[in-house]
CSV table of C-alpha atoms in Angstrom, one decimal:
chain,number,residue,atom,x,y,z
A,108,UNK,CA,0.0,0.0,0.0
A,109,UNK,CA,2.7,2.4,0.7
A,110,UNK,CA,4.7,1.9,-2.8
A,111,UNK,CA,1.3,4.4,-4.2
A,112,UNK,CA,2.4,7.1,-2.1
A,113,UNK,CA,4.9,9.5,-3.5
A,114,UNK,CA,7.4,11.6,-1.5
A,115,UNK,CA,9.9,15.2,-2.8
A,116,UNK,CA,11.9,15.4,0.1
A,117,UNK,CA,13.0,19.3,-0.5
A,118,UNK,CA,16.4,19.7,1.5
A,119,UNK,CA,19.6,22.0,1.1
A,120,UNK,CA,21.8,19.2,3.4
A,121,UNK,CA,23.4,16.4,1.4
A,122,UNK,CA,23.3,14.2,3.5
A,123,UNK,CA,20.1,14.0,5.1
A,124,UNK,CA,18.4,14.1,1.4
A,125,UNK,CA,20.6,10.9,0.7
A,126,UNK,CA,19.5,9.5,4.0
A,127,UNK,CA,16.1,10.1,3.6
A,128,UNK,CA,15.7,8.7,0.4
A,129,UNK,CA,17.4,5.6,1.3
A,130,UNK,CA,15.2,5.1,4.6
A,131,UNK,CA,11.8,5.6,3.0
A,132,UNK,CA,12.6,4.1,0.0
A,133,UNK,CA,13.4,1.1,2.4
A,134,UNK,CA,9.9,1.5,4.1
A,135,UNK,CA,8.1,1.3,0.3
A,136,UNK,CA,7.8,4.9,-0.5
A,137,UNK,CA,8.5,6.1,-4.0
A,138,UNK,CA,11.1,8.8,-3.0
A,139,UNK,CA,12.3,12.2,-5.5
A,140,UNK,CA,15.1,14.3,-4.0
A,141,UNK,CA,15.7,18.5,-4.4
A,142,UNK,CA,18.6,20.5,-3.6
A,143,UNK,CA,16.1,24.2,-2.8
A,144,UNK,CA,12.9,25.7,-3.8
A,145,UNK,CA,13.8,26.0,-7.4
A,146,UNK,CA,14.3,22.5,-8.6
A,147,UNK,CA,11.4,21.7,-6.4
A,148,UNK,CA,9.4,23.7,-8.5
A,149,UNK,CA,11.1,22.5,-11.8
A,150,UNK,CA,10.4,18.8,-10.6
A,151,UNK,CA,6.7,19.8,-9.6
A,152,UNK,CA,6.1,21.1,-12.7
A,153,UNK,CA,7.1,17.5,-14.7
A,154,UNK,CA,5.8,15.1,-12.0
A,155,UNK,CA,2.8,14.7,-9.0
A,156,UNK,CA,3.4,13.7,-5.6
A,157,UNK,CA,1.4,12.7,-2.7
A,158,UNK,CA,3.6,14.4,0.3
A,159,UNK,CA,6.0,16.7,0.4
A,160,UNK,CA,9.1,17.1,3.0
A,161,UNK,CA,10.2,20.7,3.0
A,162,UNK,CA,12.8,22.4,4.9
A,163,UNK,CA,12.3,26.0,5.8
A,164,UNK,CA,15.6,27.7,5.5
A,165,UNK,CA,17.2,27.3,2.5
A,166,UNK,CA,18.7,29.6,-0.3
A,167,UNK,CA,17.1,31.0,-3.4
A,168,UNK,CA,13.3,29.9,-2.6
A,169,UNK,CA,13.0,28.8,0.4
A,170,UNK,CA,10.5,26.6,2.1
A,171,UNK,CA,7.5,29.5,2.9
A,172,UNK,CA,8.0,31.0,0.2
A,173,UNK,CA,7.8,28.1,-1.5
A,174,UNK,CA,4.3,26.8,0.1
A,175,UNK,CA,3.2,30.1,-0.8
A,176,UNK,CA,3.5,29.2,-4.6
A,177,UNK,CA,1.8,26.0,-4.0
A,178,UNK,CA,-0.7,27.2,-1.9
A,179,UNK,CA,-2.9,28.1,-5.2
A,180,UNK,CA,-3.3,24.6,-6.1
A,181,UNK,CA,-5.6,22.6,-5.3
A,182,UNK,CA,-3.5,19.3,-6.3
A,183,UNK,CA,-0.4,19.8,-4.2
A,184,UNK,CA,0.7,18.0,-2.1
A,185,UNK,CA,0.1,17.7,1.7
A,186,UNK,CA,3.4,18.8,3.0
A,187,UNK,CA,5.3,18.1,6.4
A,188,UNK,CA,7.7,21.4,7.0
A,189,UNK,CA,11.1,19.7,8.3
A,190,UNK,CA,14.0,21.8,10.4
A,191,UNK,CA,16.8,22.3,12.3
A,192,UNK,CA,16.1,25.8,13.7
A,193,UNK,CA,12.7,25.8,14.5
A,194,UNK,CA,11.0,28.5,16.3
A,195,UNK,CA,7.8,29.4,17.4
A,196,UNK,CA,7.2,32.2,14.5
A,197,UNK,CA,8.6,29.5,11.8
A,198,UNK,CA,5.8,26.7,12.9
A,199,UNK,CA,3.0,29.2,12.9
A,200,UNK,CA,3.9,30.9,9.4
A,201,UNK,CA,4.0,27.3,7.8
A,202,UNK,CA,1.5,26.2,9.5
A,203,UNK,CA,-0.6,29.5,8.3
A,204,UNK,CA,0.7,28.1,4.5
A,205,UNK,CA,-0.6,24.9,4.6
A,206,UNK,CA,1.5,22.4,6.2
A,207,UNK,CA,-0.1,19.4,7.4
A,208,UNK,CA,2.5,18.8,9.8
A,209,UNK,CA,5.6,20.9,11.5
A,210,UNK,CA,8.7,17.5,12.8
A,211,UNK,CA,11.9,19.2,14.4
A,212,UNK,CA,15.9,18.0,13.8
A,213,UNK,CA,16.9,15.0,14.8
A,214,UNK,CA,13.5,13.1,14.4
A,215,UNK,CA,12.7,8.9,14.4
A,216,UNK,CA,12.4,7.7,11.2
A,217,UNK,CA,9.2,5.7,12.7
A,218,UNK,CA,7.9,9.2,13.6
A,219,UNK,CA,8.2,10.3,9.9
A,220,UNK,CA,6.5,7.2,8.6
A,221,UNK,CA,3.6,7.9,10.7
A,222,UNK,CA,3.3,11.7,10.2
A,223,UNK,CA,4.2,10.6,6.2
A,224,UNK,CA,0.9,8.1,6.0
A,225,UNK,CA,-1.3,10.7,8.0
A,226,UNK,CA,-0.8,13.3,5.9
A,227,UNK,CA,-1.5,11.2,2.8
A,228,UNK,CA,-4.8,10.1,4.2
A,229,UNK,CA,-5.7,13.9,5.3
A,230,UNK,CA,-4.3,15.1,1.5
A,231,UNK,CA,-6.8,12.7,0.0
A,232,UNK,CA,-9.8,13.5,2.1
A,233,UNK,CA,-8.8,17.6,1.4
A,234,UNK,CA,-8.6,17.1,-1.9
A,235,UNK,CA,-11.5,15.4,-1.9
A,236,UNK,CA,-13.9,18.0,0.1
A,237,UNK,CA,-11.9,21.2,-1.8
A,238,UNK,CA,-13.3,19.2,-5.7
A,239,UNK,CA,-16.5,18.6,-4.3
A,240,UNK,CA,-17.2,22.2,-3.1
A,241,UNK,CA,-16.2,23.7,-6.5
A,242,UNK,CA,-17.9,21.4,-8.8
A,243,UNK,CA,-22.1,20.3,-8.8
A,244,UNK,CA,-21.7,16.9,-8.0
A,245,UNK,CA,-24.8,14.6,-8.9
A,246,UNK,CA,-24.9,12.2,-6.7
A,247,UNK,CA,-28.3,12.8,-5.5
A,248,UNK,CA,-29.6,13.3,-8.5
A,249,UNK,CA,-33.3,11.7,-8.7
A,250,UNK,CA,-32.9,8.5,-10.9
A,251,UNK,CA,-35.7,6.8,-10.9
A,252,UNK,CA,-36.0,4.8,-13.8
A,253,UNK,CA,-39.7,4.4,-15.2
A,254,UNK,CA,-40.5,1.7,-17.9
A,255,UNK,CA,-43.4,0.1,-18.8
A,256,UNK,CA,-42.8,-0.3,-22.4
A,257,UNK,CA,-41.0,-3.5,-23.8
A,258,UNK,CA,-38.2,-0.7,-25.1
A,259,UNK,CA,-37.5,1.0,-21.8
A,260,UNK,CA,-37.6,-2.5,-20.4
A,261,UNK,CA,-35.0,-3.7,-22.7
A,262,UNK,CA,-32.8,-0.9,-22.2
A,263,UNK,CA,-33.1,-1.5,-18.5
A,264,UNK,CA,-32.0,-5.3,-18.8
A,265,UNK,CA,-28.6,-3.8,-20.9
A,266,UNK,CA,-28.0,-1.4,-18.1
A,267,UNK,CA,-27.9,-4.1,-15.6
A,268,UNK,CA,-25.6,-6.2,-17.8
A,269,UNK,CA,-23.0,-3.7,-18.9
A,270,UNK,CA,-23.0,-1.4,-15.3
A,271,UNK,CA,-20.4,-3.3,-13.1
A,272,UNK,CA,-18.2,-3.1,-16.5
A,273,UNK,CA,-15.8,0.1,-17.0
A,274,UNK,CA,-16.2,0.7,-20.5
A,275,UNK,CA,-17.4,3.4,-22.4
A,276,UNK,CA,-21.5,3.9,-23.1
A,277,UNK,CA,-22.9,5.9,-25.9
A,278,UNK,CA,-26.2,7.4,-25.6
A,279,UNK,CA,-28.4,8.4,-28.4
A,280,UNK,CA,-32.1,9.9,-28.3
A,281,UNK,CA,-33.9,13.0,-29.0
A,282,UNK,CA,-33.7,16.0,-26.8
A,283,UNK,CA,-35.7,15.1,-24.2
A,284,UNK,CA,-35.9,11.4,-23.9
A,285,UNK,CA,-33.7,10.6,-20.6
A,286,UNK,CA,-30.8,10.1,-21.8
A,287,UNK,CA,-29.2,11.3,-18.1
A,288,UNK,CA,-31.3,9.1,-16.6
A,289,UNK,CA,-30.3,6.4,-18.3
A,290,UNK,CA,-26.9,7.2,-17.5
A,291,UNK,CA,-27.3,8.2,-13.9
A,292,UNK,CA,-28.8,4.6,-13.7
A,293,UNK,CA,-25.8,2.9,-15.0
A,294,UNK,CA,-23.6,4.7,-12.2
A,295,UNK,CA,-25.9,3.8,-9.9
A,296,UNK,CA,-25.8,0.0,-10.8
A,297,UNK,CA,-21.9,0.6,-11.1
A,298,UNK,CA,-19.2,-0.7,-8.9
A,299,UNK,CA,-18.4,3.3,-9.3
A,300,UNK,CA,-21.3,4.2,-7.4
A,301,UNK,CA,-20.0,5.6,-4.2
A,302,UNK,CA,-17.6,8.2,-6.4
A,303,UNK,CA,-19.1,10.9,-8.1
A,304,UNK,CA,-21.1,11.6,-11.0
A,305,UNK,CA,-20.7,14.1,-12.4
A,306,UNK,CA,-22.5,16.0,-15.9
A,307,UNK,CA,-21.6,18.1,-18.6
A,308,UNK,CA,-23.4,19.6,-21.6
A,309,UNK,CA,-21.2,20.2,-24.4
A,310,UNK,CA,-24.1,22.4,-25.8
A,311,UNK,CA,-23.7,25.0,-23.3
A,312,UNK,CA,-19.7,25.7,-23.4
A,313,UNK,CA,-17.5,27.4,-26.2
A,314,UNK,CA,-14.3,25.6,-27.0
A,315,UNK,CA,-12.2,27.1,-24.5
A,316,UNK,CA,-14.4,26.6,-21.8
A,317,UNK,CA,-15.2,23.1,-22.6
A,318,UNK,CA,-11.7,22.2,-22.4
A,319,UNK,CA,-11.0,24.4,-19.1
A,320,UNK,CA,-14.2,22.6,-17.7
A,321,UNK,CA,-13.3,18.8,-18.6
A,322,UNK,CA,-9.3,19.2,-17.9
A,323,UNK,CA,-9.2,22.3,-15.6
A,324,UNK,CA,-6.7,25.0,-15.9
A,325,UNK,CA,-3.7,26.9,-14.0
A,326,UNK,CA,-3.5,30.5,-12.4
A,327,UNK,CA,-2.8,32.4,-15.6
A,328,UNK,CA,-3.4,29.9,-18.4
A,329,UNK,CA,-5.5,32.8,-20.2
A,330,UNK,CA,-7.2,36.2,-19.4
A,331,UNK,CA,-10.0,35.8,-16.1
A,332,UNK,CA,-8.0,32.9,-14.9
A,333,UNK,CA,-7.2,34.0,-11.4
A,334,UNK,CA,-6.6,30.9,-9.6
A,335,UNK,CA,-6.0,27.3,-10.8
A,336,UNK,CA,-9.4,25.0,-11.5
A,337,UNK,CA,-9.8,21.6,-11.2
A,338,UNK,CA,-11.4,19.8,-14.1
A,339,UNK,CA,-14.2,17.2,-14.0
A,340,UNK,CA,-12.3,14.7,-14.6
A,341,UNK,CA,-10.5,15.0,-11.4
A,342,UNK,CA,-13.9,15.7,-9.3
A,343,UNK,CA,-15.0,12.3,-10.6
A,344,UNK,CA,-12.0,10.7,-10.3
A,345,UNK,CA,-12.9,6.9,-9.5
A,346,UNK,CA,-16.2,7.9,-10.7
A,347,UNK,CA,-18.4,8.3,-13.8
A,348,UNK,CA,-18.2,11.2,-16.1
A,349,UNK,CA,-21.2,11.8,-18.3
A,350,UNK,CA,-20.5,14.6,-21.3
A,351,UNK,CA,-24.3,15.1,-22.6
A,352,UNK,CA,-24.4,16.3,-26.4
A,353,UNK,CA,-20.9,15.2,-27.2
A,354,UNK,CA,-21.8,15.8,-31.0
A,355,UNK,CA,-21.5,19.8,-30.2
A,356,UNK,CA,-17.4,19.2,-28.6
A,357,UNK,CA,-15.5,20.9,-31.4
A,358,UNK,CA,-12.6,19.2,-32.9
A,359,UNK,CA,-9.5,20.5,-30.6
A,360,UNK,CA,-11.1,19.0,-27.3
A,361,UNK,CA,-11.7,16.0,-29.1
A,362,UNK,CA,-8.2,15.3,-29.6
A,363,UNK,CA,-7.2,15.9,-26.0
A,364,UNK,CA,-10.5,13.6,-24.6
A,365,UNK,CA,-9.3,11.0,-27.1
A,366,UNK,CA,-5.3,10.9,-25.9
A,367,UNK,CA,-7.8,11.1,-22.2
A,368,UNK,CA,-9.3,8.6,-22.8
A,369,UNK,CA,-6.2,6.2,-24.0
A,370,UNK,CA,-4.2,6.6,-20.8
A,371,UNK,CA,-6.2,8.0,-18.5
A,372,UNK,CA,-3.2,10.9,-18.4
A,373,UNK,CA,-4.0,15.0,-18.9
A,374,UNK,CA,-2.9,18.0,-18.5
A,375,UNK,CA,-4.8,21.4,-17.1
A,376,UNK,CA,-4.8,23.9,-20.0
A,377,UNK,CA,-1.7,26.3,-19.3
A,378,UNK,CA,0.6,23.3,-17.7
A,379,UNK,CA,3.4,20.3,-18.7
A,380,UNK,CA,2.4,18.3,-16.0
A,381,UNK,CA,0.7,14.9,-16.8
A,382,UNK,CA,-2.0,14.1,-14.0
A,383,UNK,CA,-3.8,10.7,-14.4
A,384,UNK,CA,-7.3,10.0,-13.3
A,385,UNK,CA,-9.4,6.9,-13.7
A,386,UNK,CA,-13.0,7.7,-14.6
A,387,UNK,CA,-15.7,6.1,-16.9
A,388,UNK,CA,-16.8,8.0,-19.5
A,389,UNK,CA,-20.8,8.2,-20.4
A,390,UNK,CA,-21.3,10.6,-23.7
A,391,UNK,CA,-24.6,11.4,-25.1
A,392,UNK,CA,-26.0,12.8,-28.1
A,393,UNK,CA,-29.2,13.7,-29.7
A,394,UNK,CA,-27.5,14.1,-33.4
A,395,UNK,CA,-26.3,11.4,-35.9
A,396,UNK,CA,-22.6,11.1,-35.1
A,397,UNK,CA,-22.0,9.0,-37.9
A,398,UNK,CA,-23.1,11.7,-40.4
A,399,UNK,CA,-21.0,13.9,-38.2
A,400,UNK,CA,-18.1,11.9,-38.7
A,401,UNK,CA,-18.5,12.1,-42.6
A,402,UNK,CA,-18.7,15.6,-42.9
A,403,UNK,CA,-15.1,15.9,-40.7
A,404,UNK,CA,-17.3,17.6,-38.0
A,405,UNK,CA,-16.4,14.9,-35.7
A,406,UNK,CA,-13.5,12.9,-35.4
A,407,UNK,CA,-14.0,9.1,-36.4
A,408,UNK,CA,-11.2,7.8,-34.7
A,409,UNK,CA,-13.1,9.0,-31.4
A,410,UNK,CA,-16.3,8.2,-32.5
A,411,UNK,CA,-15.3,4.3,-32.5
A,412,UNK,CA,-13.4,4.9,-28.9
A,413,UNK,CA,-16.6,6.3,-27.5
A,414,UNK,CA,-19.1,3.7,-29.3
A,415,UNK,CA,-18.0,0.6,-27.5
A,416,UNK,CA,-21.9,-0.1,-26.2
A,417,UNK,CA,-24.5,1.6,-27.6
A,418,UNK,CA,-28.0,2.8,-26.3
A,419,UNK,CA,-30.8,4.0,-28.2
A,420,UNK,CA,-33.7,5.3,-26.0
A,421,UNK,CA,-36.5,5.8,-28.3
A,422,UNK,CA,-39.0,8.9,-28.4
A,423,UNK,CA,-41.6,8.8,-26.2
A,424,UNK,CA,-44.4,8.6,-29.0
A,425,UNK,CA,-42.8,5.4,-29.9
A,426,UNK,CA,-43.7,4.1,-26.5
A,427,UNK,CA,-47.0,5.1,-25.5
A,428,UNK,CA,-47.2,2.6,-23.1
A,429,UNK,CA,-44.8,4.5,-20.9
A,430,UNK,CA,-47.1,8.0,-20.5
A,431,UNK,CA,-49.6,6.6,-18.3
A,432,UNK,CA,-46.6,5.7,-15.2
A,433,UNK,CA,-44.7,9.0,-16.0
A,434,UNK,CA,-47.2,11.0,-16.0
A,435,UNK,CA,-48.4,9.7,-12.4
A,436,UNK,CA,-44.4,9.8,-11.2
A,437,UNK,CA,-44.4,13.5,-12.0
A,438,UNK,CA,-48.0,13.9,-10.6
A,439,UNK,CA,-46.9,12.8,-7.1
A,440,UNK,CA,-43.1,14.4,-7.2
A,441,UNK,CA,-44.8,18.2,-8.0
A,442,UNK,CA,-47.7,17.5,-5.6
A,443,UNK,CA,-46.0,16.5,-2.8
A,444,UNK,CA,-43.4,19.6,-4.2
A,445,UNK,CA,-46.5,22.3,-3.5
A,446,UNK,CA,-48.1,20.6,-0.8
A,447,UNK,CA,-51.6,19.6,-2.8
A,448,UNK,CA,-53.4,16.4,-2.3
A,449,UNK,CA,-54.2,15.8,-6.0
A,450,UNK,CA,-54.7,12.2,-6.4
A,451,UNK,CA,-55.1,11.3,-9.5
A,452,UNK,CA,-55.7,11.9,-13.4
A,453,UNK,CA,-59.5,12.1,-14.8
A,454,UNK,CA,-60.0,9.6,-18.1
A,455,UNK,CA,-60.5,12.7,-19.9
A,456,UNK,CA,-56.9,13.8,-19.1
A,457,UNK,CA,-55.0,10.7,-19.6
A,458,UNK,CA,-56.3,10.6,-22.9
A,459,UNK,CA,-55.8,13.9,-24.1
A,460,UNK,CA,-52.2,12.2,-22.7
A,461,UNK,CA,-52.0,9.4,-24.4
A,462,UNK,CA,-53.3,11.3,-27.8
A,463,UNK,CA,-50.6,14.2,-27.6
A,464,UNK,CA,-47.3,13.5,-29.9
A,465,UNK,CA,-44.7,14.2,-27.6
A,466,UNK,CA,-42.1,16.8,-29.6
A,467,UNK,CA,-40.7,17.9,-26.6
A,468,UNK,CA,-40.4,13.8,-25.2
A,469,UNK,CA,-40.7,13.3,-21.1
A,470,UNK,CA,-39.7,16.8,-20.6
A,471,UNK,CA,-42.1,18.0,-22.4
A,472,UNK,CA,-44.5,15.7,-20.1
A,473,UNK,CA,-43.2,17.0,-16.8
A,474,UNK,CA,-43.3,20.3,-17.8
A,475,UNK,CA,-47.0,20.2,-18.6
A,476,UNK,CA,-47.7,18.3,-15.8
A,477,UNK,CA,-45.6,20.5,-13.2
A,478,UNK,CA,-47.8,23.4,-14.6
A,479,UNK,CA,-51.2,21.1,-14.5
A,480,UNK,CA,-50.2,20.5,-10.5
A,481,UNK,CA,-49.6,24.4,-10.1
A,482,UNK,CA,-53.0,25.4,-11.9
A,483,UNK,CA,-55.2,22.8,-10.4
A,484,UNK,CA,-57.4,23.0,-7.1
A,485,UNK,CA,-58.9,20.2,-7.2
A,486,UNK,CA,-57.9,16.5,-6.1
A,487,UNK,CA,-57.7,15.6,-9.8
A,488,UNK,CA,-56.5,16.6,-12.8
A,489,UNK,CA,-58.8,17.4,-16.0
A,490,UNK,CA,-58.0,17.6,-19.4
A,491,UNK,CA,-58.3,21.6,-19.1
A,492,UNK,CA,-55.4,21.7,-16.7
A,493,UNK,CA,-53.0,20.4,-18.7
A,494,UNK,CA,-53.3,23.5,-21.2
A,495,UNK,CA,-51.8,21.2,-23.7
A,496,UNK,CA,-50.3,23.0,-27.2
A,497,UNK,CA,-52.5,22.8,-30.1
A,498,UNK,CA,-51.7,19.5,-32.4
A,499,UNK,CA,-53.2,16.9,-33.9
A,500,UNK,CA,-53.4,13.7,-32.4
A,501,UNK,CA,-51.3,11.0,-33.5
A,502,UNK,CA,-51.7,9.3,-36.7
A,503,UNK,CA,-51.3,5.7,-37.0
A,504,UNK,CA,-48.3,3.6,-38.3
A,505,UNK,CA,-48.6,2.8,-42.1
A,506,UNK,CA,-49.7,-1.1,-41.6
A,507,UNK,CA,-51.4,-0.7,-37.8
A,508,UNK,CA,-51.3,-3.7,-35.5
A,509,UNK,CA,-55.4,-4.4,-34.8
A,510,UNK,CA,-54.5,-3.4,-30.7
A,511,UNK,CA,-53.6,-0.4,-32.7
A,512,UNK,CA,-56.7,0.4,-34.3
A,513,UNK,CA,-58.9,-0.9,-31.3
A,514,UNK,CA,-56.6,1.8,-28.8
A,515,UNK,CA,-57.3,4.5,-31.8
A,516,UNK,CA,-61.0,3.3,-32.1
A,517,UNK,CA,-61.9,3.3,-28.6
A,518,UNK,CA,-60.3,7.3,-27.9
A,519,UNK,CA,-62.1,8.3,-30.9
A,520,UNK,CA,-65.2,7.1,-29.1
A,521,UNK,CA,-64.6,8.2,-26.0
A,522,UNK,CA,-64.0,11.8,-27.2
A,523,UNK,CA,-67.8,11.8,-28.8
A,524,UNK,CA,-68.7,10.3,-25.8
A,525,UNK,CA,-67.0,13.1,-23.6
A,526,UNK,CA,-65.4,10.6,-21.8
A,527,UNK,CA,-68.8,9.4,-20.4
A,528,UNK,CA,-67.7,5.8,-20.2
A,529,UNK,CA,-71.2,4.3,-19.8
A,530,UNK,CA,-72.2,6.0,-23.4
A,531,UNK,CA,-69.0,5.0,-24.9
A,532,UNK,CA,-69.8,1.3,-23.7
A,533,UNK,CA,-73.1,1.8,-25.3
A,534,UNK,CA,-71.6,3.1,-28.9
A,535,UNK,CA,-68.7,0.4,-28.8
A,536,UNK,CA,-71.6,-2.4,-28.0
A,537,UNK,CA,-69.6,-3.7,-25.0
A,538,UNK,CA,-70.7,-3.8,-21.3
A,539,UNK,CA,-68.6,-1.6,-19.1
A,540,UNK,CA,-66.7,-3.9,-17.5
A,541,UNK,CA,-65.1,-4.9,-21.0
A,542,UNK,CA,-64.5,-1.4,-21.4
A,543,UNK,CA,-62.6,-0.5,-17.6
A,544,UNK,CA,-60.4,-3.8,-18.8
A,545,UNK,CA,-59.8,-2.0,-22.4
A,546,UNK,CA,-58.7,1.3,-21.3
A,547,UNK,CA,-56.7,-0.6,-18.2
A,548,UNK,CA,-55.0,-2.3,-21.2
A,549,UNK,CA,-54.2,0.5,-22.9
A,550,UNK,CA,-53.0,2.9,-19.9
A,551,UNK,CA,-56.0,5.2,-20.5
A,552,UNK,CA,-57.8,5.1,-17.2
């Protein structure tokens, strides 16, 4: 366990930087050695380590004025100030910089270890709280994954099979569909899912700030940056990373999530030094990156890297069958949201549901139902709640199954019969019993 963590001993003496390499390279550390401040710096700037041992007087840059520099970043190390002519003033001013840890001349070499492994396991769990803070991390997003259809059931079934796997998924569907969802419920099913996950529209970012985003970026990389940032990919280190509408990443952070994605290795935009994270990637898209690819608007090479499973989550007019237990979901999330006891949809309603195409897909849906829950005083929602947009009903597939035409049939009716299921039993020449079973069937009432 100890050969992972990474040591600079940072020491002007000869001798003790020979000694200490030789002792904690002994105890299974992976040990690096500098003279003063400014190879420190030079070395820090090629290569990561966990802890840093740092003495305080030294020439050129010395030890505060070295923390000082590293202060800014996030991904130093944890350092453990160690010296000779200690005083008061010195162990309060390091201290005030960010050591972990303040060891005086002559120390044991068992006290070292023990202060070395403390400070590793106090570097992690900083590093770990300062990410989180300065990123959303959506580990409580709501992921409740709804499926009534034979599609949405299939999908589920793949999700199951591939989650406990590391490779890359590839999500396709319109805007609108779940696509997150579907991806938050992989990384929930994932041996991942006590890391983060963490989200990312492409859409939203221009080029620069897609790459500062997904790979973070150093004090002074370009104009506004004020202070170093750590990517995504390091807030979901050990986690999932899920980059919705990929298709939209322009070509230059393409290349870099493709050498990414390779080795696992990057770099912050404005630094040399290699960082390596181990995340698995989720992209989504609701564009055709195949056509993409063709037209040089996306590069193939990354296009097979990222296609190693493939999901298609169809429309929701192409699954009726889900509406009916959405629509309820949403019901009960916005009324329990505002505090009303609405209970239920009238027949009326989960028609005018089940007849409505969908452009806008499960978003759409929530959104007119979240508005239906806000405009509604009553413990039921009506058809004139939903305030749905003017559009034809759909139409019927070119060779209709006969469920198909009964479902369309049996709406038609119940519209003439304004949803007076009594008269619509009469009309159809079927008791009403036959017809409760019917619409049960078909998720209309």
């Amino acid at each position: 366990m100890q050969e992972s963590i990474r040591v600079l001993v940072v020491d002007d003496e000869e001798p003790l930087r020979r000694l200490l390499k030789k002792e904690l390279t002994r105890k299974g550390f992976s040990v690096e050695v500098a003279a003063d401040g400014r190879a420190a710096v030079e070395i820090l700037k090629e290569n990561t380590f966990d802890i840093l041992l740092l003495d305080i007087i030294m020439p050129g840059i010395d030890g505060i004025s070295l923390m000082k520099k590293l202060q800014s970043d996030p991904a130093s190390p944890a350092i453990i100030v160690l010296t000779g002519r200690a005083t008061v003033e010195t162990a309060v001013e390091a201290m005030k910089h960010g050591a972990y840890d303040y060891l005086t001349k002559p120390y044991k070499l068992d006290e070292l270890v023990i202060v070395i492994n403390r400070a590793y396991e106090y570097g992690k769990l900083s590093m770990k709280s300062r990410l989180f803070q300065q990123e959303l991390v959506r580990k409580d997003t709501p992921a409740e994954f709804l499926c009534t259809s034979r599609q949405m059931k299939d999908i589920l079934a793949l999700i199951k099979k591939i989650a406990p796997t590391d490779s890359p998924v590839f999500i396709q569907g319109e805007s609108g569909t779940g696509k997150e969802i579907v991806a938050n419920t992989i990384w929930r099913m994932s041996k991942r899912n006590s890391f983060p996950f963490i989200a990312l529209n492409c859409a939203s970012l221009s080029e620069n700030l897609i790459e500062s985003e997904i790979f973070g970026h150093e004090k002074g990389a370009f104009t506004n940056a004020y202070q170093t940032k750590n990517g995504i990919v390091e807030v979901a280190d050990k986690g999932t990373l899920f980059l919705d509408e990929i298709g939209e990443m322009p070509l230059g952070p393409q290349a870099k999530l493709l050498r990414f994605l390779d080795s696992g290795e990057f770099r912050r935009v404005g630094s040399n030094k290699a960082l390596v994270v181990n995340v698995r990637l989720i992209t989504a898209t609701n564009k055709k990156l195949a056509e993409l690819v063709k037209k040089g608007e996306f590069r193939e090479d990354l296009y097979y890297r990222l296609n190693v499973i493939n999901i298609q989550v169809p429309p929701l007019r192409e699954r009726p069958d889900d509406i009916p237990g959405l629509a309820v979901h949403f019901l009960k999330k916005y009324s329990r949201e505002m505090s009303k006891q609405i209970k239920e949809f009238t027949p009326r309603a989960i028609e005018t549901l089940n007849t409505y195409a969908w452009p806008g897909n499960v978003r759409e849906l929530e959104n007119v139902i979240e508005r239906a829950v806000i405009l509604s005083d009553a413990e039921s929602i009506d058809f004139e709640d939903l305030s749905m947009p003017a559009q034809p009903p759909k139409e019927l597939s070119a060779n209709p199954s006969l469920e198909e035409i009964e479902k369309d049939y049996i709406l038609r009716v119940l519209r003439e019969a304004n949803s007076n299921q009594s008269k619509a039993s009469h009309i159809l020449g079927i008791d009403r019993k036959t017809l409760y079973l019917k619409l049960k069937k078909y998720g209309i009432g």
